[in-house]
């Protein structure tokens, strides 16, 4: 158990709908990362938040958005869903102390499997 | 840009066989390199890492050496077990700071039979 929790575990929805995925980082971790794992694209970085602020953006679609709340949990919102959005969505967290030069290990949650029908 | 290329799977081995999974990378600067493992139905776990050239990462009998001259980070294990069956991902962060995203390879599935 990594200490990172994600809900729900599975989500089945229809095209055009909107869903929210939730992530609670490990206690004490300030940084949250979202990744998408799909059969055709592999594992891709979507977005990172640090202590409530967006820090880095990857291949995240405009239909997707995320935020990190004061209690440090994060939500990934996916809207106008398409069949191709079906994937496993992982959240990871790390300490990510500001100014650090050593790698802060990212701890991954179990993922949310999204199926768009 | 930054990218990771790893061998296609599945890799099928018998228990106690020697394992090599090849990984090469393209990156600007001096990346940190990682191997992650994903067991069925679970998230990714960091298996080992190396942050500079010639570093050797090791864990649970797995090893990988950061080779800058060949831009490689091949994963090896001398004697695999059935419990090693999983998907293995090679990854990098473009620089060795705490804020960078992970860039993953496509993953290599390892199947170990008794």
Short mmCIF file of C-alpha atoms in Angstrom, two decimals:
data_model
loop_
_atom_site.label_atom_id
_atom_site.label_comp_id
_atom_site.label_asym_id
_atom_site.label_seq_id
_atom_site.Cartn_x
_atom_site.Cartn_y
_atom_site.Cartn_z
CA UNK A 1 0.00 0.00 0.00
CA UNK A 2 1.57 3.25 -1.21
CA UNK A 3 -0.56 5.49 1.00
CA UNK A 4 -2.11 7.22 -2.02
CA UNK A 5 -5.84 6.63 -2.36
CA UNK A 6 -7.97 7.08 -5.44
CA UNK A 7 -11.73 6.94 -5.82
CA UNK A 8 -13.67 5.52 -7.46
CA UNK A 9 -11.87 2.35 -8.47
CA UNK A 10 -14.04 1.89 -11.56
CA UNK A 11 -16.21 4.31 -13.46
CA UNK A 12 -18.44 3.52 -16.41
CA UNK A 13 -20.13 6.36 -18.21
CA UNK A 14 -21.40 7.46 -21.60
CA UNK A 15 -19.95 9.71 -24.26
CA UNK A 16 -20.55 13.39 -23.67
CA UNK A 17 -20.70 13.01 -19.90
CA UNK A 18 -18.51 14.56 -17.21
CA UNK A 19 -16.75 12.73 -14.38
CA UNK A 20 -14.56 13.63 -11.43
CA UNK A 21 -11.72 11.46 -10.19
CA UNK A 22 -10.40 11.99 -6.71
CA UNK A 23 -6.95 11.49 -5.22
CA UNK A 24 -5.69 11.75 -1.66
CA UNK A 25 -1.90 11.96 -1.45
CA UNK A 26 0.29 10.36 1.20
CA UNK A 27 0.33 12.19 4.48
CA UNK A 28 2.88 15.00 4.25
CA UNK A 29 3.21 14.97 0.46
CA UNK A 30 2.66 18.36 -1.13
CA UNK A 31 2.88 17.42 -4.78
CA UNK A 32 0.29 15.51 -6.79
CA UNK A 33 0.72 14.20 -10.33
CA UNK A 34 -1.90 12.78 -12.69
CA UNK A 35 -1.07 10.19 -15.36
CA UNK A 36 -3.17 8.48 -18.00
CA UNK A 37 -2.48 4.89 -19.04
CA UNK A 38 -4.13 3.78 -22.26
CA UNK A 39 -3.46 0.97 -24.70
CA UNK A 40 -2.55 3.25 -27.59
CA UNK A 41 -0.77 6.08 -25.76
CA UNK A 42 0.91 4.20 -22.94
CA UNK A 43 1.58 6.04 -19.68
CA UNK A 44 1.42 9.79 -20.12
CA UNK A 45 1.90 12.63 -17.68
CA UNK A 46 -1.10 14.95 -17.55
CA UNK A 47 -0.54 17.57 -14.88
CA UNK A 48 1.20 18.31 -11.58
CA UNK A 49 0.13 20.40 -8.60
CA UNK A 50 2.30 21.52 -5.73
CA UNK A 51 0.70 22.83 -2.56
CA UNK A 52 -2.40 23.96 -4.40
CA UNK A 53 -0.73 25.49 -7.45
CA UNK A 54 -0.30 24.08 -10.92
CA UNK A 55 3.41 23.41 -11.53
CA UNK A 56 3.68 21.45 -14.76
CA UNK A 57 1.45 20.46 -17.61
CA UNK A 58 1.79 17.56 -20.00
CA UNK A 59 -0.47 16.17 -22.69
CA UNK A 60 -3.68 17.20 -20.99
CA UNK A 61 -6.66 17.90 -23.20
CA UNK A 62 -8.58 21.16 -22.85
CA UNK A 63 -11.64 19.08 -21.88
CA UNK A 64 -9.72 17.94 -18.79
CA UNK A 65 -8.96 20.05 -15.76
CA UNK A 66 -7.60 19.48 -12.30
CA UNK A 67 -7.20 21.22 -9.00
CA UNK A 68 -5.60 20.67 -5.64
CA UNK A 69 -7.50 21.74 -2.55
CA UNK A 70 -6.20 23.23 0.72
CA UNK A 71 -6.27 19.79 2.36
CA UNK A 72 -4.00 18.70 -0.53
CA UNK A 73 -6.39 16.23 -2.10
CA UNK A 74 -6.76 16.60 -5.84
CA UNK A 75 -9.52 16.12 -8.37
CA UNK A 76 -9.27 15.47 -12.09
CA UNK A 77 -12.33 16.56 -14.05
CA UNK A 78 -12.98 15.02 -17.44
CA UNK A 79 -15.77 16.49 -19.55
CA UNK A 80 -17.40 15.88 -22.93
CA UNK A 81 -16.09 12.37 -22.68
CA UNK A 82 -15.15 10.43 -25.80
CA UNK A 83 -14.58 6.73 -26.35
CA UNK A 84 -10.85 7.40 -26.56
CA UNK A 85 -10.79 8.73 -23.00
CA UNK A 86 -11.26 5.20 -21.70
CA UNK A 87 -8.10 4.53 -19.72
CA UNK A 88 -6.58 3.93 -16.32
CA UNK A 89 -5.93 7.23 -14.54
CA UNK A 90 -3.22 7.24 -11.91
CA UNK A 91 -2.48 9.75 -9.26
CA UNK A 92 0.96 9.95 -7.68
CA UNK A 93 2.30 12.06 -4.85
CA UNK A 94 5.71 13.13 -3.64
CA UNK A 95 7.17 15.32 -0.96
CA UNK A 96 8.68 17.68 -3.58
CA UNK A 97 10.27 20.08 -1.12
CA UNK A 98 10.77 23.42 -2.77
CA UNK A 99 14.33 24.02 -3.92
CA UNK A 100 15.37 20.42 -3.60
CA UNK A 101 17.73 19.00 -6.19
CA UNK A 102 17.32 15.32 -5.45
CA UNK A 103 14.57 13.27 -6.93
CA UNK A 104 11.53 12.94 -4.73
CA UNK A 105 10.06 9.50 -5.31
CA UNK A 106 6.57 9.50 -6.69
CA UNK A 107 4.20 7.08 -4.96
CA UNK A 108 1.37 5.85 -7.14
CA UNK A 109 -2.21 5.12 -6.23
CA UNK A 110 -4.06 2.04 -7.50
CA UNK A 111 -5.74 4.01 -10.29
CA UNK A 112 -9.26 4.68 -11.49
CA UNK A 113 -10.36 2.70 -14.49
CA UNK A 114 -12.63 4.82 -16.69
CA UNK A 115 -14.74 3.17 -19.34
CA UNK A 116 -16.63 5.40 -21.76
CA UNK A 117 -19.40 3.63 -23.69
CA UNK B 1 12.56 15.86 -26.85
CA UNK B 2 12.66 13.39 -24.01
CA UNK B 3 11.73 9.80 -24.70
CA UNK B 4 12.28 6.24 -23.51
CA UNK B 5 12.39 3.16 -25.69
CA UNK B 6 12.15 -0.29 -24.21
CA UNK B 7 11.91 -3.73 -25.71
CA UNK B 8 8.55 -5.08 -26.69
CA UNK B 9 7.11 -7.92 -24.74
CA UNK B 10 5.98 -10.20 -23.56
CA UNK B 11 9.19 -11.69 -22.26
CA UNK B 12 8.52 -15.30 -21.31
CA UNK B 13 11.01 -17.08 -19.04
CA UNK B 14 11.21 -20.13 -16.88
CA UNK B 15 11.83 -19.75 -13.17
CA UNK B 16 15.52 -19.16 -12.30
CA UNK B 17 16.34 -17.89 -15.80
CA UNK B 18 18.38 -14.73 -16.37
CA UNK B 19 16.43 -11.61 -17.23
CA UNK B 20 17.39 -8.62 -19.35
CA UNK B 21 14.95 -5.93 -20.39
CA UNK B 22 16.54 -3.32 -22.63
CA UNK B 23 15.91 0.39 -22.19
CA UNK B 24 17.43 3.33 -24.05
CA UNK B 25 16.63 6.98 -23.63
CA UNK B 26 16.83 10.36 -25.31
CA UNK B 27 17.02 13.40 -23.08
CA UNK B 28 18.45 16.87 -22.80
CA UNK B 29 20.58 17.57 -19.80
CA UNK B 30 21.27 14.91 -17.22
CA UNK B 31 18.17 12.84 -16.55
CA UNK B 32 17.50 10.59 -13.62
CA UNK B 33 16.52 7.07 -14.66
CA UNK B 34 14.06 4.66 -13.09
CA UNK B 35 12.49 1.26 -13.37
CA UNK B 36 8.92 0.93 -12.14
CA UNK B 37 6.97 -2.32 -11.79
CA UNK B 38 3.22 -2.77 -12.10
CA UNK B 39 1.71 -5.95 -10.69
CA UNK B 40 -1.73 -6.99 -11.96
CA UNK B 41 -4.48 -4.69 -10.69
CA UNK B 42 -2.08 -2.40 -8.86
CA UNK B 43 -0.41 0.96 -9.29
CA UNK B 44 3.22 1.46 -10.17
CA UNK B 45 5.98 0.87 -7.64
CA UNK B 46 9.48 2.23 -7.89
CA UNK B 47 11.84 -0.71 -8.33
CA UNK B 48 15.17 1.10 -8.59
CA UNK B 49 16.72 4.35 -9.68
CA UNK B 50 20.00 5.96 -10.75
CA UNK B 51 20.59 9.68 -10.77
CA UNK B 52 23.95 10.06 -12.52
CA UNK B 53 26.16 8.34 -15.04
CA UNK B 54 27.70 5.00 -13.94
CA UNK B 55 25.34 4.76 -10.94
CA UNK B 56 23.95 1.29 -10.39
CA UNK B 57 20.47 1.00 -8.97
CA UNK B 58 19.54 -2.26 -7.28
CA UNK B 59 16.60 -3.72 -5.39
CA UNK B 60 15.13 -7.19 -4.78
CA UNK B 61 17.82 -8.80 -6.94
CA UNK B 62 17.20 -6.45 -9.88
CA UNK B 63 19.98 -4.19 -11.14
CA UNK B 64 20.41 -1.48 -13.76
CA UNK B 65 23.42 0.68 -14.58
CA UNK B 66 23.15 4.23 -15.94
CA UNK B 67 25.27 4.22 -19.11
CA UNK B 68 25.60 7.72 -20.50
CA UNK B 69 27.80 6.68 -23.43
CA UNK B 70 25.15 4.29 -24.76
CA UNK B 71 22.15 6.18 -23.28
CA UNK B 72 20.93 2.93 -21.77
CA UNK B 73 19.54 1.62 -18.49
CA UNK B 74 18.96 -2.10 -19.00
CA UNK B 75 17.22 -4.05 -16.25
CA UNK B 76 18.76 -7.39 -15.20
CA UNK B 77 18.07 -10.11 -12.70
CA UNK B 78 20.12 -13.23 -12.29
CA UNK B 79 17.32 -15.62 -11.37
CA UNK B 80 13.67 -14.70 -11.86
CA UNK B 81 10.78 -16.03 -9.82
CA UNK B 82 7.15 -16.56 -10.70
CA UNK B 83 6.33 -13.66 -8.40
CA UNK B 84 8.34 -11.34 -10.69
CA UNK B 85 5.65 -11.63 -13.35
CA UNK B 86 4.52 -8.06 -13.94
CA UNK B 87 4.87 -5.16 -16.35
CA UNK B 88 8.14 -3.24 -16.09
CA UNK B 89 8.43 0.40 -17.11
CA UNK B 90 11.62 2.29 -17.77
CA UNK B 91 11.28 6.02 -17.10
CA UNK B 92 13.22 9.24 -16.80
CA UNK B 93 12.86 12.68 -15.36
CA UNK B 94 14.48 15.26 -17.63
CA UNK B 95 16.51 16.82 -14.82
CA UNK B 96 17.29 15.64 -11.31
CA UNK B 97 14.98 17.99 -9.48
CA UNK B 98 11.93 17.11 -7.49
CA UNK B 99 9.40 18.78 -9.73
CA UNK B 100 9.79 17.04 -13.00
CA UNK B 101 7.32 14.70 -14.61
CA UNK B 102 8.15 11.08 -15.35
CA UNK B 103 8.50 10.11 -19.02
CA UNK B 104 7.73 6.42 -19.41
CA UNK B 105 8.56 3.77 -21.95
CA UNK B 106 5.78 1.57 -23.28
CA UNK B 107 6.29 -1.15 -20.68
CA UNK B 108 7.48 -4.74 -21.02
CA UNK B 109 5.37 -7.59 -19.73
CA UNK B 110 7.35 -10.36 -18.03
CA UNK B 111 5.80 -13.79 -17.66
CA UNK B 112 7.68 -16.32 -15.53
CA UNK B 113 6.53 -19.93 -15.52
CA UNK B 114 7.37 -22.54 -12.88
#
